[in-house]
Amino acid sequence: MTDIFVGDVASCRRSFLLVVSIMRGDAILCPFVGASELRHRADLDLRWVDLADAHLTVPDMRLRAIPCRKRLGSLTRIGTVRPSLLALAKQKMIQEINQNDSFGLRRNGYETIRTARIKSQGPLTSPR
């Protein structure tokens, strides 16, 4: 098993995912989706350089900044992304979490637990 770090691109079954955060053996991930899928407000367009750095073989993909969680053991590292793309993905993900705040916590002056955890992760790059 290879080590997985924040900023890595990993595969799990038939999907490609960006590791945004790691907590207690779990990874918080954002999926890469094909350009043929319907556009979502949380989608980030990628340049061909980003796709090449990530070692993604599909030419037209977008990053969907909607978080999901998977066990680290189920992931296989295939590439990495630039720190600026990781920062943009985190920023877009936090915006999406805040827009989907169904309990109104943000409007009452509280951060959601997920947003607070993501913000408290420290630097955007991890030592290798």
PDB file of C-alpha atoms in Angstrom:
ATOM      1  CA  MET A   1       0.000   0.000   0.000  1.00  0.00           C
ATOM      2  CA  THR A   2       1.338   3.449  -0.888  1.00  0.00           C
ATOM      3  CA  ASP A   3       1.003   6.397   1.439  1.00  0.00           C
ATOM      4  CA  ILE A   4      -1.764   8.871   0.629  1.00  0.00           C
ATOM      5  CA  PHE A   5      -1.273  12.577   1.361  1.00  0.00           C
ATOM      6  CA  VAL A   6      -3.374  15.724   1.054  1.00  0.00           C
ATOM      7  CA  GLY A   7      -3.211  16.883  -2.575  1.00  0.00           C
ATOM      8  CA  ASP A   8      -2.893  13.395  -4.031  1.00  0.00           C
ATOM      9  CA  VAL A   9      -5.148  12.068  -6.751  1.00  0.00           C
ATOM     10  CA  ALA A  10      -6.370   8.593  -5.891  1.00  0.00           C
ATOM     11  CA  SER A  11      -8.513   5.953  -7.500  1.00  0.00           C
ATOM     12  CA  CYS A  12     -11.141   3.840  -5.821  1.00  0.00           C
ATOM     13  CA  ARG A  13     -12.910   1.253  -7.928  1.00  0.00           C
ATOM     14  CA  ARG A  14     -13.724   3.124 -11.131  1.00  0.00           C
ATOM     15  CA  SER A  15     -13.589   6.701  -9.869  1.00  0.00           C
ATOM     16  CA  PHE A  16     -10.835   9.294  -9.497  1.00  0.00           C
ATOM     17  CA  LEU A  17     -10.752  11.462  -6.381  1.00  0.00           C
ATOM     18  CA  LEU A  18      -8.724  14.373  -4.959  1.00  0.00           C
ATOM     19  CA  VAL A  19      -7.635  14.003  -1.320  1.00  0.00           C
ATOM     20  CA  VAL A  20      -8.560  17.261   0.404  1.00  0.00           C
ATOM     21  CA  SER A  21      -8.107  16.259   4.036  1.00  0.00           C
ATOM     22  CA  ILE A  22      -7.167  13.223   6.129  1.00  0.00           C
ATOM     23  CA  MET A  23      -8.752  12.491   9.519  1.00  0.00           C
ATOM     24  CA  ARG A  24      -8.347   9.358  11.667  1.00  0.00           C
ATOM     25  CA  GLY A  25      -7.828   6.850   8.861  1.00  0.00           C
ATOM     26  CA  ASP A  26     -10.434   8.430   6.587  1.00  0.00           C
ATOM     27  CA  ALA A  27      -9.876  10.697   3.615  1.00  0.00           C
ATOM     28  CA  ILE A  28     -12.125  13.611   2.701  1.00  0.00           C
ATOM     29  CA  LEU A  29     -12.273  13.586  -1.094  1.00  0.00           C
ATOM     30  CA  CYS A  30     -13.655  15.487  -4.060  1.00  0.00           C
ATOM     31  CA  PRO A  31     -14.513  13.437  -7.164  1.00  0.00           C
ATOM     32  CA  PHE A  32     -13.366  14.079 -10.709  1.00  0.00           C
ATOM     33  CA  VAL A  33     -16.289  13.904 -13.145  1.00  0.00           C
ATOM     34  CA  GLY A  34     -16.415  13.649 -16.901  1.00  0.00           C
ATOM     35  CA  ALA A  35     -17.123  16.740 -18.956  1.00  0.00           C
ATOM     36  CA  SER A  36     -20.181  15.007 -20.411  1.00  0.00           C
ATOM     37  CA  GLU A  37     -21.936  15.064 -17.013  1.00  0.00           C
ATOM     38  CA  LEU A  38     -24.304  17.906 -16.200  1.00  0.00           C
ATOM     39  CA  ARG A  39     -22.496  20.930 -14.768  1.00  0.00           C
ATOM     40  CA  HIS A  40     -22.892  21.572 -11.048  1.00  0.00           C
ATOM     41  CA  ARG A  41     -22.241  24.894  -9.321  1.00  0.00           C
ATOM     42  CA  ALA A  42     -19.376  23.265  -7.400  1.00  0.00           C
ATOM     43  CA  ASP A  43     -17.525  22.127 -10.552  1.00  0.00           C
ATOM     44  CA  LEU A  44     -14.028  23.429 -11.254  1.00  0.00           C
ATOM     45  CA  ASP A  45     -12.689  23.358 -14.800  1.00  0.00           C
ATOM     46  CA  LEU A  46      -9.252  21.821 -15.159  1.00  0.00           C
ATOM     47  CA  ARG A  47      -6.507  22.654 -17.613  1.00  0.00           C
ATOM     48  CA  TRP A  48      -4.748  19.904 -19.509  1.00  0.00           C
ATOM     49  CA  VAL A  49      -1.648  20.556 -17.366  1.00  0.00           C
ATOM     50  CA  ASP A  50      -3.668  19.746 -14.234  1.00  0.00           C
ATOM     51  CA  LEU A  51      -4.898  16.515 -15.798  1.00  0.00           C
ATOM     52  CA  ALA A  52      -1.358  15.554 -16.824  1.00  0.00           C
ATOM     53  CA  ASP A  53       0.030  16.248 -13.317  1.00  0.00           C
ATOM     54  CA  ALA A  54      -2.739  14.121 -11.843  1.00  0.00           C
ATOM     55  CA  HIS A  55      -1.973  11.260 -14.278  1.00  0.00           C
ATOM     56  CA  LEU A  56      -5.613  11.185 -15.374  1.00  0.00           C
ATOM     57  CA  THR A  57      -6.036   9.401 -18.667  1.00  0.00           C
ATOM     58  CA  VAL A  58      -9.434  10.893 -19.518  1.00  0.00           C
ATOM     59  CA  PRO A  59      -8.909  14.120 -21.522  1.00  0.00           C
ATOM     60  CA  ASP A  60     -11.984  16.100 -20.401  1.00  0.00           C
ATOM     61  CA  MET A  61     -12.654  16.093 -16.672  1.00  0.00           C
ATOM     62  CA  ARG A  62     -13.810  18.542 -14.037  1.00  0.00           C
ATOM     63  CA  LEU A  63     -13.313  18.528 -10.282  1.00  0.00           C
ATOM     64  CA  ARG A  64     -16.587  18.509  -8.352  1.00  0.00           C
ATOM     65  CA  ALA A  65     -15.940  20.212  -5.004  1.00  0.00           C
ATOM     66  CA  ILE A  66     -18.516  18.188  -3.092  1.00  0.00           C
ATOM     67  CA  PRO A  67     -16.886  16.241  -0.251  1.00  0.00           C
ATOM     68  CA  CYS A  68     -17.216  12.532   0.372  1.00  0.00           C
ATOM     69  CA  ARG A  69     -15.400  10.226   2.774  1.00  0.00           C
ATOM     70  CA  LYS A  70     -13.607   6.925   2.176  1.00  0.00           C
ATOM     71  CA  ARG A  71     -11.229   4.726   4.150  1.00  0.00           C
ATOM     72  CA  LEU A  72      -7.561   5.355   3.300  1.00  0.00           C
ATOM     73  CA  GLY A  73      -6.992   1.644   2.755  1.00  0.00           C
ATOM     74  CA  SER A  74      -9.408   1.588  -0.184  1.00  0.00           C
ATOM     75  CA  LEU A  75      -7.475   4.242  -2.139  1.00  0.00           C
ATOM     76  CA  THR A  76      -4.650   3.862  -4.639  1.00  0.00           C
ATOM     77  CA  ARG A  77      -2.432   6.877  -5.331  1.00  0.00           C
ATOM     78  CA  ILE A  78      -2.064   7.770  -9.013  1.00  0.00           C
ATOM     79  CA  GLY A  79      -0.856  11.387  -9.076  1.00  0.00           C
ATOM     80  CA  THR A  80      -0.869  14.780  -7.420  1.00  0.00           C
ATOM     81  CA  VAL A  81      -2.165  18.315  -8.073  1.00  0.00           C
ATOM     82  CA  ARG A  82      -0.649  21.768  -7.705  1.00  0.00           C
ATOM     83  CA  PRO A  83      -1.076  23.415  -4.256  1.00  0.00           C
ATOM     84  CA  SER A  84      -3.007  26.287  -5.887  1.00  0.00           C
ATOM     85  CA  LEU A  85      -5.583  23.838  -7.318  1.00  0.00           C
ATOM     86  CA  LEU A  86      -5.909  22.165  -3.912  1.00  0.00           C
ATOM     87  CA  ALA A  87      -6.500  25.556  -2.267  1.00  0.00           C
ATOM     88  CA  LEU A  88      -9.125  26.428  -4.873  1.00  0.00           C
ATOM     89  CA  ALA A  89     -10.853  23.070  -4.346  1.00  0.00           C
ATOM     90  CA  LYS A  90     -10.946  23.590  -0.561  1.00  0.00           C
ATOM     91  CA  GLN A  91     -12.333  27.104  -0.971  1.00  0.00           C
ATOM     92  CA  LYS A  92     -15.034  25.926  -3.390  1.00  0.00           C
ATOM     93  CA  MET A  93     -15.882  22.977  -1.127  1.00  0.00           C
ATOM     94  CA  ILE A  94     -16.370  25.249   1.889  1.00  0.00           C
ATOM     95  CA  GLN A  95     -18.624  27.516  -0.211  1.00  0.00           C
ATOM     96  CA  GLU A  96     -20.689  24.500  -1.241  1.00  0.00           C
ATOM     97  CA  ILE A  97     -20.999  23.247   2.349  1.00  0.00           C
ATOM     98  CA  ASN A  98     -22.128  26.710   3.468  1.00  0.00           C
ATOM     99  CA  GLN A  99     -24.680  26.978   0.643  1.00  0.00           C
ATOM    100  CA  ASN A 100     -26.121  23.588   1.587  1.00  0.00           C
ATOM    101  CA  ASP A 101     -26.477  24.532   5.254  1.00  0.00           C
ATOM    102  CA  SER A 102     -29.948  23.103   5.815  1.00  0.00           C
ATOM    103  CA  PHE A 103     -30.050  23.880   9.554  1.00  0.00           C
ATOM    104  CA  GLY A 104     -29.290  27.584   9.166  1.00  0.00           C
ATOM    105  CA  LEU A 105     -26.272  27.368  11.475  1.00  0.00           C
ATOM    106  CA  ARG A 106     -24.215  29.701   9.312  1.00  0.00           C
ATOM    107  CA  ARG A 107     -26.954  32.346   9.359  1.00  0.00           C
ATOM    108  CA  ASN A 108     -26.961  32.193  13.170  1.00  0.00           C
ATOM    109  CA  GLY A 109     -23.217  32.825  13.411  1.00  0.00           C
ATOM    110  CA  TYR A 110     -22.030  29.226  13.745  1.00  0.00           C
ATOM    111  CA  GLU A 111     -19.721  27.311  11.444  1.00  0.00           C
ATOM    112  CA  THR A 112     -20.720  23.827  10.475  1.00  0.00           C
ATOM    113  CA  ILE A 113     -18.563  21.145  12.047  1.00  0.00           C
ATOM    114  CA  ARG A 114     -17.263  20.012   8.660  1.00  0.00           C
ATOM    115  CA  THR A 115     -16.289  23.554   7.641  1.00  0.00           C
ATOM    116  CA  ALA A 116     -14.482  24.157  10.944  1.00  0.00           C
ATOM    117  CA  ARG A 117     -12.541  20.880  10.604  1.00  0.00           C
ATOM    118  CA  ILE A 118     -11.482  21.640   7.041  1.00  0.00           C
ATOM    119  CA  LYS A 119     -10.352  25.160   7.978  1.00  0.00           C
ATOM    120  CA  SER A 120      -8.364  23.849  10.948  1.00  0.00           C
ATOM    121  CA  GLN A 121      -6.294  21.417   8.883  1.00  0.00           C
ATOM    122  CA  GLY A 122      -3.393  23.842   8.741  1.00  0.00           C
ATOM    123  CA  PRO A 123      -1.204  24.270   5.669  1.00  0.00           C
ATOM    124  CA  LEU A 124      -2.562  23.184   2.322  1.00  0.00           C
ATOM    125  CA  THR A 125       0.404  20.996   1.479  1.00  0.00           C
ATOM    126  CA  SER A 126       1.644  18.000   3.405  1.00  0.00           C
ATOM    127  CA  PRO A 127       5.282  17.048   3.935  1.00  0.00           C
ATOM    128  CA  ARG A 128       6.483  14.070   1.940  1.00  0.00           C
TER     129      ARG A 128
END
